[in-house]
């Protein structure tokens, strides 16, 4: 096994008369250096709780529309976690409860009804180094879902923000809106994106392309020891 990977284990057995049985389980070895929940987007016009080491501290912290988040429609949405916002936050259907929530009195949430064009800003202190970004998301629709990640380059806390695209998470069909999978951030060529941190705050923006429920994002240490191919002939 290697660190920071997702695995599928298939267990197959056959009894003495040849009848087969089996079980498929998934597990991972991710060791994130920074995690932020999708529902813990900025509030109050570009404000953040940073570092975010207290579960539920964004509960009912009001975001400013078109500054902290944008929501295209509220049809059918719920607001269980940040009840004053129009962006949908709903209880997450995971069982058992994630370790970070056990004994806190809070449950896990996701950003649902995450329609095409919806976005959320996340201001966090990104540690020094190079990181890959992994997204935990569900897709109960019939086609791929997408979420783009960009860096806000100016105008944080205002309605005139500029952004620089980093890459896209592409979410396959997972079989249900509360059936989650891991998706890495990739560029247009399919390569893993390396996000560079300097130990300072950065504001990242996640923009939905539809067909996904967003659970959380995490930074894992990027593998910078990649192989190279030289002296290829013909050119």
Short mmCIF file of N, CA, C and O in Angstrom, two decimals, residues 133-231:
data_model
loop_
_atom_site.label_atom_id
_atom_site.label_comp_id
_atom_site.label_asym_id
_atom_site.label_seq_id
_atom_site.Cartn_x
_atom_site.Cartn_y
_atom_site.Cartn_z
N UNK A 133 -4.85 18.37 -4.41
CA UNK A 133 -6.14 18.60 -3.75
C UNK A 133 -7.07 17.44 -4.10
O UNK A 133 -7.19 17.05 -5.27
N UNK A 134 -7.71 16.89 -3.07
CA UNK A 134 -8.65 15.79 -3.26
C UNK A 134 -10.01 16.23 -2.71
O UNK A 134 -10.09 16.83 -1.63
N UNK A 135 -11.05 15.93 -3.45
CA UNK A 135 -12.42 16.34 -3.15
C UNK A 135 -13.24 15.10 -2.85
O UNK A 135 -13.14 14.09 -3.55
N UNK A 136 -14.05 15.16 -1.81
CA UNK A 136 -14.98 14.05 -1.52
C UNK A 136 -16.38 14.50 -1.92
O UNK A 136 -16.90 15.48 -1.39
N UNK A 137 -16.96 13.78 -2.87
CA UNK A 137 -18.22 14.22 -3.45
C UNK A 137 -19.07 13.02 -3.84
O UNK A 137 -18.58 11.89 -3.97
N UNK A 138 -20.36 13.28 -4.02
CA UNK A 138 -21.31 12.27 -4.48
C UNK A 138 -21.99 12.76 -5.75
O UNK A 138 -22.13 13.96 -5.96
N UNK A 139 -22.41 11.81 -6.57
CA UNK A 139 -23.09 12.15 -7.82
C UNK A 139 -24.20 11.13 -8.05
O UNK A 139 -23.94 10.00 -8.44
N UNK A 140 -25.43 11.55 -7.80
CA UNK A 140 -26.57 10.67 -7.99
C UNK A 140 -27.26 10.85 -9.32
O UNK A 140 -28.35 10.30 -9.54
N UNK A 141 -26.66 11.61 -10.23
CA UNK A 141 -27.26 11.86 -11.53
C UNK A 141 -26.79 10.83 -12.56
O UNK A 141 -26.15 9.83 -12.22
N UNK A 142 -27.08 11.10 -13.83
CA UNK A 142 -26.77 10.13 -14.87
C UNK A 142 -25.51 10.43 -15.66
O UNK A 142 -25.17 9.68 -16.57
N UNK A 143 -24.83 11.52 -15.37
CA UNK A 143 -23.62 11.88 -16.09
C UNK A 143 -22.58 12.43 -15.15
O UNK A 143 -22.82 12.56 -13.95
N UNK A 144 -21.42 12.76 -15.69
CA UNK A 144 -20.34 13.27 -14.85
C UNK A 144 -20.75 14.62 -14.23
O UNK A 144 -21.41 15.44 -14.86
N UNK A 145 -20.30 14.84 -13.00
CA UNK A 145 -20.41 16.14 -12.36
C UNK A 145 -19.05 16.81 -12.34
O UNK A 145 -18.02 16.14 -12.47
N UNK A 146 -19.04 18.12 -12.19
CA UNK A 146 -17.77 18.84 -12.13
C UNK A 146 -17.81 19.94 -11.08
O UNK A 146 -18.86 20.51 -10.81
N UNK A 147 -16.64 20.21 -10.52
CA UNK A 147 -16.42 21.38 -9.68
C UNK A 147 -15.06 21.94 -10.06
O UNK A 147 -14.06 21.21 -10.07
N UNK A 148 -15.02 23.21 -10.43
CA UNK A 148 -13.76 23.86 -10.74
C UNK A 148 -13.18 24.55 -9.52
O UNK A 148 -13.94 25.07 -8.69
N UNK A 149 -11.87 24.52 -9.38
CA UNK A 149 -11.21 25.20 -8.28
C UNK A 149 -10.32 26.30 -8.85
O UNK A 149 -9.54 26.07 -9.78
N UNK A 150 -10.45 27.50 -8.29
CA UNK A 150 -9.64 28.64 -8.74
C UNK A 150 -9.12 29.39 -7.53
O UNK A 150 -9.59 29.20 -6.40
N UNK A 151 -8.14 30.25 -7.77
CA UNK A 151 -7.62 31.11 -6.72
C UNK A 151 -8.16 32.53 -6.95
O UNK A 151 -8.14 33.04 -8.07
N UNK A 152 -8.69 33.13 -5.89
CA UNK A 152 -9.15 34.52 -5.99
C UNK A 152 -7.91 35.41 -5.93
O UNK A 152 -7.18 35.42 -4.93
N UNK A 153 -7.67 36.14 -7.00
CA UNK A 153 -6.43 36.91 -7.13
C UNK A 153 -6.57 38.36 -6.70
O UNK A 153 -5.56 39.03 -6.46
N UNK A 154 -7.79 38.86 -6.64
CA UNK A 154 -8.00 40.24 -6.17
C UNK A 154 -9.46 40.42 -5.79
O UNK A 154 -10.32 39.63 -6.20
N UNK A 155 -9.72 41.45 -4.99
CA UNK A 155 -11.09 41.80 -4.65
C UNK A 155 -11.72 40.97 -3.57
O UNK A 155 -12.96 40.97 -3.43
N UNK A 156 -10.93 40.24 -2.76
CA UNK A 156 -11.49 39.44 -1.68
C UNK A 156 -12.31 40.35 -0.76
O UNK A 156 -11.85 41.41 -0.35
N UNK A 157 -13.52 39.94 -0.44
CA UNK A 157 -14.40 40.74 0.42
C UNK A 157 -15.24 41.73 -0.34
O UNK A 157 -15.98 42.51 0.27
N UNK A 158 -15.14 41.73 -1.69
CA UNK A 158 -15.93 42.64 -2.52
C UNK A 158 -16.71 41.83 -3.54
O UNK A 158 -16.54 40.61 -3.67
N UNK A 159 -17.56 42.51 -4.31
CA UNK A 159 -18.32 41.85 -5.37
C UNK A 159 -17.59 41.91 -6.71
O UNK A 159 -18.14 41.49 -7.73
N UNK A 160 -16.37 42.42 -6.73
CA UNK A 160 -15.60 42.54 -7.98
C UNK A 160 -14.32 41.73 -7.87
O UNK A 160 -13.22 42.25 -7.99
N UNK A 161 -14.46 40.45 -7.63
CA UNK A 161 -13.31 39.57 -7.46
C UNK A 161 -12.83 39.04 -8.81
O UNK A 161 -13.62 38.82 -9.73
N UNK A 162 -11.52 38.83 -8.92
CA UNK A 162 -10.95 38.17 -10.08
C UNK A 162 -10.37 36.83 -9.64
O UNK A 162 -9.94 36.67 -8.48
N UNK A 163 -10.36 35.87 -10.54
CA UNK A 163 -9.91 34.52 -10.20
C UNK A 163 -8.95 33.99 -11.26
O UNK A 163 -8.95 34.44 -12.41
N UNK A 164 -8.16 33.01 -10.85
CA UNK A 164 -7.25 32.30 -11.75
C UNK A 164 -7.53 30.82 -11.62
O UNK A 164 -7.45 30.25 -10.51
N UNK A 165 -7.86 30.16 -12.71
CA UNK A 165 -8.25 28.76 -12.68
C UNK A 165 -7.09 27.85 -12.29
O UNK A 165 -5.96 28.02 -12.77
N UNK A 166 -7.36 26.88 -11.42
CA UNK A 166 -6.37 25.89 -11.01
C UNK A 166 -6.61 24.54 -11.66
O UNK A 166 -5.67 23.86 -12.06
N UNK A 167 -7.86 24.11 -11.73
CA UNK A 167 -8.17 22.81 -12.30
C UNK A 167 -9.61 22.42 -12.03
O UNK A 167 -10.41 23.24 -11.56
N UNK A 168 -9.93 21.16 -12.30
CA UNK A 168 -11.30 20.69 -12.21
C UNK A 168 -11.36 19.33 -11.53
O UNK A 168 -10.52 18.45 -11.79
N UNK A 169 -12.34 19.16 -10.66
CA UNK A 169 -12.70 17.85 -10.12
C UNK A 169 -13.81 17.27 -11.01
O UNK A 169 -14.83 17.93 -11.22
N UNK A 170 -13.64 16.06 -11.50
CA UNK A 170 -14.66 15.41 -12.32
C UNK A 170 -15.21 14.23 -11.54
O UNK A 170 -14.48 13.27 -11.24
N UNK A 171 -16.50 14.31 -11.21
CA UNK A 171 -17.12 13.33 -10.31
C UNK A 171 -17.91 12.31 -11.12
O UNK A 171 -18.88 12.66 -11.80
N UNK A 172 -17.52 11.04 -11.08
CA UNK A 172 -18.29 10.02 -11.79
C UNK A 172 -19.61 9.74 -11.07
O UNK A 172 -19.82 10.17 -9.93
N UNK A 173 -20.49 9.02 -11.73
CA UNK A 173 -21.73 8.60 -11.09
C UNK A 173 -21.39 7.66 -9.93
O UNK A 173 -20.65 6.68 -10.12
N UNK A 174 -21.89 7.97 -8.74
CA UNK A 174 -21.55 7.17 -7.56
C UNK A 174 -22.69 6.27 -7.10
O UNK A 174 -22.53 5.52 -6.16
N UNK A 175 -23.85 6.40 -7.74
CA UNK A 175 -24.97 5.53 -7.39
C UNK A 175 -25.93 6.13 -6.39
O UNK A 175 -26.89 5.48 -5.97
N UNK A 176 -25.70 7.36 -5.97
CA UNK A 176 -26.61 8.00 -5.02
C UNK A 176 -26.05 9.33 -4.56
O UNK A 176 -24.84 9.56 -4.62
N UNK A 177 -26.94 10.20 -4.10
CA UNK A 177 -26.52 11.55 -3.67
C UNK A 177 -25.80 11.54 -2.34
O UNK A 177 -25.23 12.54 -1.93
N UNK A 178 -25.83 10.41 -1.62
CA UNK A 178 -25.07 10.28 -0.38
C UNK A 178 -24.09 9.11 -0.44
O UNK A 178 -23.70 8.56 0.58
N UNK A 179 -23.70 8.74 -1.65
CA UNK A 179 -22.67 7.73 -1.85
C UNK A 179 -21.44 8.44 -2.40
O UNK A 179 -21.45 8.93 -3.53
N UNK A 180 -20.39 8.50 -1.60
CA UNK A 180 -19.27 9.41 -1.87
C UNK A 180 -18.06 8.70 -2.45
O UNK A 180 -17.84 7.50 -2.24
N UNK A 181 -17.26 9.48 -3.17
CA UNK A 181 -16.01 8.99 -3.73
C UNK A 181 -14.96 10.09 -3.63
O UNK A 181 -15.28 11.26 -3.37
N UNK A 182 -13.68 9.71 -3.83
CA UNK A 182 -12.57 10.67 -3.83
C UNK A 182 -12.26 11.08 -5.26
O UNK A 182 -12.17 10.24 -6.15
N UNK A 183 -12.07 12.37 -5.48
CA UNK A 183 -11.77 12.88 -6.81
C UNK A 183 -10.60 13.86 -6.71
O UNK A 183 -10.69 14.85 -5.98
N UNK A 184 -9.49 13.64 -7.44
CA UNK A 184 -8.36 14.58 -7.40
C UNK A 184 -8.58 15.75 -8.35
O UNK A 184 -9.31 15.64 -9.34
N UNK A 185 -7.92 16.86 -8.06
CA UNK A 185 -7.94 18.03 -8.93
C UNK A 185 -6.97 17.80 -10.08
O UNK A 185 -5.80 17.52 -9.87
N UNK A 186 -7.48 17.97 -11.33
CA UNK A 186 -6.66 17.75 -12.51
C UNK A 186 -6.75 18.95 -13.46
O UNK A 186 -7.74 19.68 -13.45
N UNK A 187 -5.70 19.11 -14.27
CA UNK A 187 -5.72 20.18 -15.27
C UNK A 187 -6.36 19.67 -16.56
O UNK A 187 -6.86 18.52 -16.63
N UNK A 188 -6.36 20.49 -17.61
CA UNK A 188 -7.03 20.12 -18.85
C UNK A 188 -6.36 18.93 -19.54
O UNK A 188 -6.98 18.27 -20.37
N UNK A 189 -5.12 18.65 -19.20
CA UNK A 189 -4.41 17.51 -19.76
C UNK A 189 -4.57 16.25 -18.95
O UNK A 189 -3.97 15.22 -19.29
N UNK A 190 -5.33 16.31 -17.85
CA UNK A 190 -5.52 15.15 -17.00
C UNK A 190 -4.47 14.96 -15.94
O UNK A 190 -4.46 13.95 -15.22
N UNK A 191 -3.54 15.91 -15.82
CA UNK A 191 -2.47 15.81 -14.82
C UNK A 191 -2.94 16.29 -13.46
O UNK A 191 -3.78 17.21 -13.36
N UNK A 192 -2.39 15.71 -12.41
CA UNK A 192 -2.68 16.18 -11.06
C UNK A 192 -2.14 17.60 -10.90
O UNK A 192 -1.00 17.89 -11.26
N UNK A 193 -2.98 18.47 -10.35
CA UNK A 193 -2.58 19.86 -10.15
C UNK A 193 -1.80 19.99 -8.85
O UNK A 193 -2.19 19.42 -7.82
N UNK A 194 -0.70 20.73 -8.90
CA UNK A 194 0.06 21.03 -7.69
C UNK A 194 -0.28 22.44 -7.24
O UNK A 194 -0.05 23.40 -7.97
N UNK A 195 -0.83 22.55 -6.05
CA UNK A 195 -1.12 23.85 -5.44
C UNK A 195 0.04 24.22 -4.53
O UNK A 195 0.45 23.41 -3.68
N UNK A 196 0.57 25.41 -4.70
CA UNK A 196 1.74 25.85 -3.94
C UNK A 196 1.28 26.72 -2.78
O UNK A 196 0.49 27.66 -2.95
N UNK A 197 1.76 26.38 -1.58
CA UNK A 197 1.47 27.16 -0.40
C UNK A 197 2.73 27.81 0.14
O UNK A 197 3.83 27.27 -0.01
N UNK A 198 2.55 28.97 0.78
CA UNK A 198 3.70 29.70 1.34
C UNK A 198 3.54 29.94 2.83
O UNK A 198 4.33 30.67 3.43
N UNK A 199 2.53 29.33 3.44
CA UNK A 199 2.26 29.59 4.85
C UNK A 199 1.38 30.80 5.07
O UNK A 199 1.14 31.19 6.21
N UNK A 200 0.90 31.41 3.98
CA UNK A 200 0.04 32.59 4.07
C UNK A 200 -1.39 32.22 3.68
O UNK A 200 -1.66 31.15 3.13
N UNK A 201 -2.31 33.15 3.95
CA UNK A 201 -3.70 32.93 3.58
C UNK A 201 -3.89 33.01 2.07
O UNK A 201 -3.28 33.83 1.39
N UNK A 202 -4.72 32.13 1.56
CA UNK A 202 -5.18 32.19 0.19
C UNK A 202 -6.69 32.01 0.19
O UNK A 202 -7.24 31.34 1.07
N UNK A 203 -7.35 32.61 -0.78
CA UNK A 203 -8.79 32.40 -0.95
C UNK A 203 -8.99 31.57 -2.20
O UNK A 203 -8.61 31.97 -3.30
N UNK A 204 -9.57 30.39 -2.01
CA UNK A 204 -9.86 29.48 -3.11
C UNK A 204 -11.37 29.49 -3.36
O UNK A 204 -12.16 29.62 -2.44
N UNK A 205 -11.74 29.35 -4.62
CA UNK A 205 -13.16 29.35 -4.99
C UNK A 205 -13.50 28.03 -5.67
O UNK A 205 -12.86 27.63 -6.64
N UNK A 206 -14.54 27.37 -5.17
CA UNK A 206 -15.07 26.17 -5.79
C UNK A 206 -16.34 26.55 -6.54
O UNK A 206 -17.26 27.12 -5.95
N UNK A 207 -16.39 26.23 -7.84
CA UNK A 207 -17.53 26.57 -8.68
C UNK A 207 -18.12 25.29 -9.26
O UNK A 207 -17.44 24.54 -9.96
N UNK A 208 -19.38 25.06 -8.98
CA UNK A 208 -20.03 23.82 -9.40
C UNK A 208 -20.42 23.87 -10.86
O UNK A 208 -20.89 24.89 -11.37
N UNK A 209 -20.25 22.73 -11.52
CA UNK A 209 -20.78 22.53 -12.85
C UNK A 209 -22.01 21.65 -12.84
O UNK A 209 -22.50 21.23 -13.88
N UNK A 210 -22.53 21.36 -11.62
CA UNK A 210 -23.71 20.53 -11.47
C UNK A 210 -23.37 19.08 -11.21
O UNK A 210 -22.23 18.64 -11.27
N UNK A 211 -24.41 18.30 -10.88
CA UNK A 211 -24.32 16.85 -10.67
C UNK A 211 -23.34 16.47 -9.56
O UNK A 211 -22.53 15.56 -9.72
N UNK A 212 -23.43 17.15 -8.41
CA UNK A 212 -22.60 16.73 -7.29
C UNK A 212 -23.13 17.27 -5.98
O UNK A 212 -23.78 18.33 -5.94
N UNK A 213 -22.90 16.53 -4.92
CA UNK A 213 -23.01 17.00 -3.55
C UNK A 213 -21.58 17.11 -3.00
O UNK A 213 -20.80 16.16 -3.12
N UNK A 214 -21.25 18.24 -2.40
CA UNK A 214 -19.88 18.51 -1.96
C UNK A 214 -19.75 18.25 -0.47
O UNK A 214 -20.44 18.87 0.33
N UNK A 215 -18.82 17.37 -0.09
CA UNK A 215 -18.62 17.04 1.31
C UNK A 215 -17.44 17.81 1.91
O UNK A 215 -17.60 18.64 2.79
N UNK A 216 -16.21 17.53 1.43
CA UNK A 216 -15.06 18.30 1.92
C UNK A 216 -13.89 18.20 0.96
O UNK A 216 -13.87 17.36 0.05
N UNK A 217 -12.92 19.08 1.17
CA UNK A 217 -11.71 19.15 0.37
C UNK A 217 -10.50 18.91 1.28
O UNK A 217 -10.55 19.24 2.47
N UNK A 218 -9.42 18.36 0.73
CA UNK A 218 -8.23 18.19 1.54
C UNK A 218 -6.98 18.34 0.70
O UNK A 218 -6.97 18.06 -0.51
N UNK A 219 -5.92 18.81 1.35
CA UNK A 219 -4.61 18.90 0.74
C UNK A 219 -3.77 17.71 1.19
O UNK A 219 -3.70 17.41 2.39
N UNK A 220 -3.14 17.05 0.23
CA UNK A 220 -2.19 15.99 0.55
C UNK A 220 -0.85 16.36 -0.08
O UNK A 220 -0.80 17.11 -1.06
N UNK A 221 0.22 15.88 0.50
CA UNK A 221 1.55 16.21 0.00
C UNK A 221 1.71 15.71 -1.43
O UNK A 221 1.45 14.54 -1.72
N UNK A 222 2.12 16.60 -2.33
CA UNK A 222 2.29 16.23 -3.73
C UNK A 222 3.52 15.37 -3.91
O UNK A 222 4.54 15.58 -3.24
N UNK A 223 3.43 14.40 -4.80
CA UNK A 223 4.58 13.59 -5.15
C UNK A 223 5.39 14.35 -6.18
O UNK A 223 5.02 14.44 -7.35
N UNK A 224 6.51 14.91 -5.75
CA UNK A 224 7.36 15.69 -6.66
C UNK A 224 8.49 14.85 -7.25
O UNK A 224 9.28 15.34 -8.05
N UNK A 225 8.57 13.57 -6.87
CA UNK A 225 9.61 12.68 -7.38
C UNK A 225 9.06 11.87 -8.56
O UNK A 225 8.95 10.66 -8.52
N UNK A 226 8.66 12.60 -9.62
CA UNK A 226 8.07 11.95 -10.77
C UNK A 226 9.15 11.48 -11.75
O UNK A 226 10.20 12.11 -11.87
N UNK A 227 8.92 10.39 -12.47
CA UNK A 227 9.89 9.93 -13.46
C UNK A 227 9.93 10.85 -14.66
O UNK A 227 8.97 11.56 -14.96
N UNK A 228 11.04 10.84 -15.38
CA UNK A 228 11.18 11.62 -16.61
C UNK A 228 11.65 10.69 -17.73
O UNK A 228 12.29 9.66 -17.48
N UNK A 229 11.28 11.05 -18.96
CA UNK A 229 11.70 10.29 -20.13
C UNK A 229 12.56 11.21 -21.00
O UNK A 229 12.14 12.32 -21.33
N UNK A 230 13.75 10.76 -21.33
CA UNK A 230 14.69 11.59 -22.13
C UNK A 230 15.15 10.79 -23.34
O UNK A 230 15.00 9.55 -23.39
N UNK A 231 15.73 11.52 -24.28
CA UNK A 231 16.34 10.92 -25.49
C UNK A 231 15.36 10.05 -26.27
O UNK A 231 15.68 8.93 -26.72
#
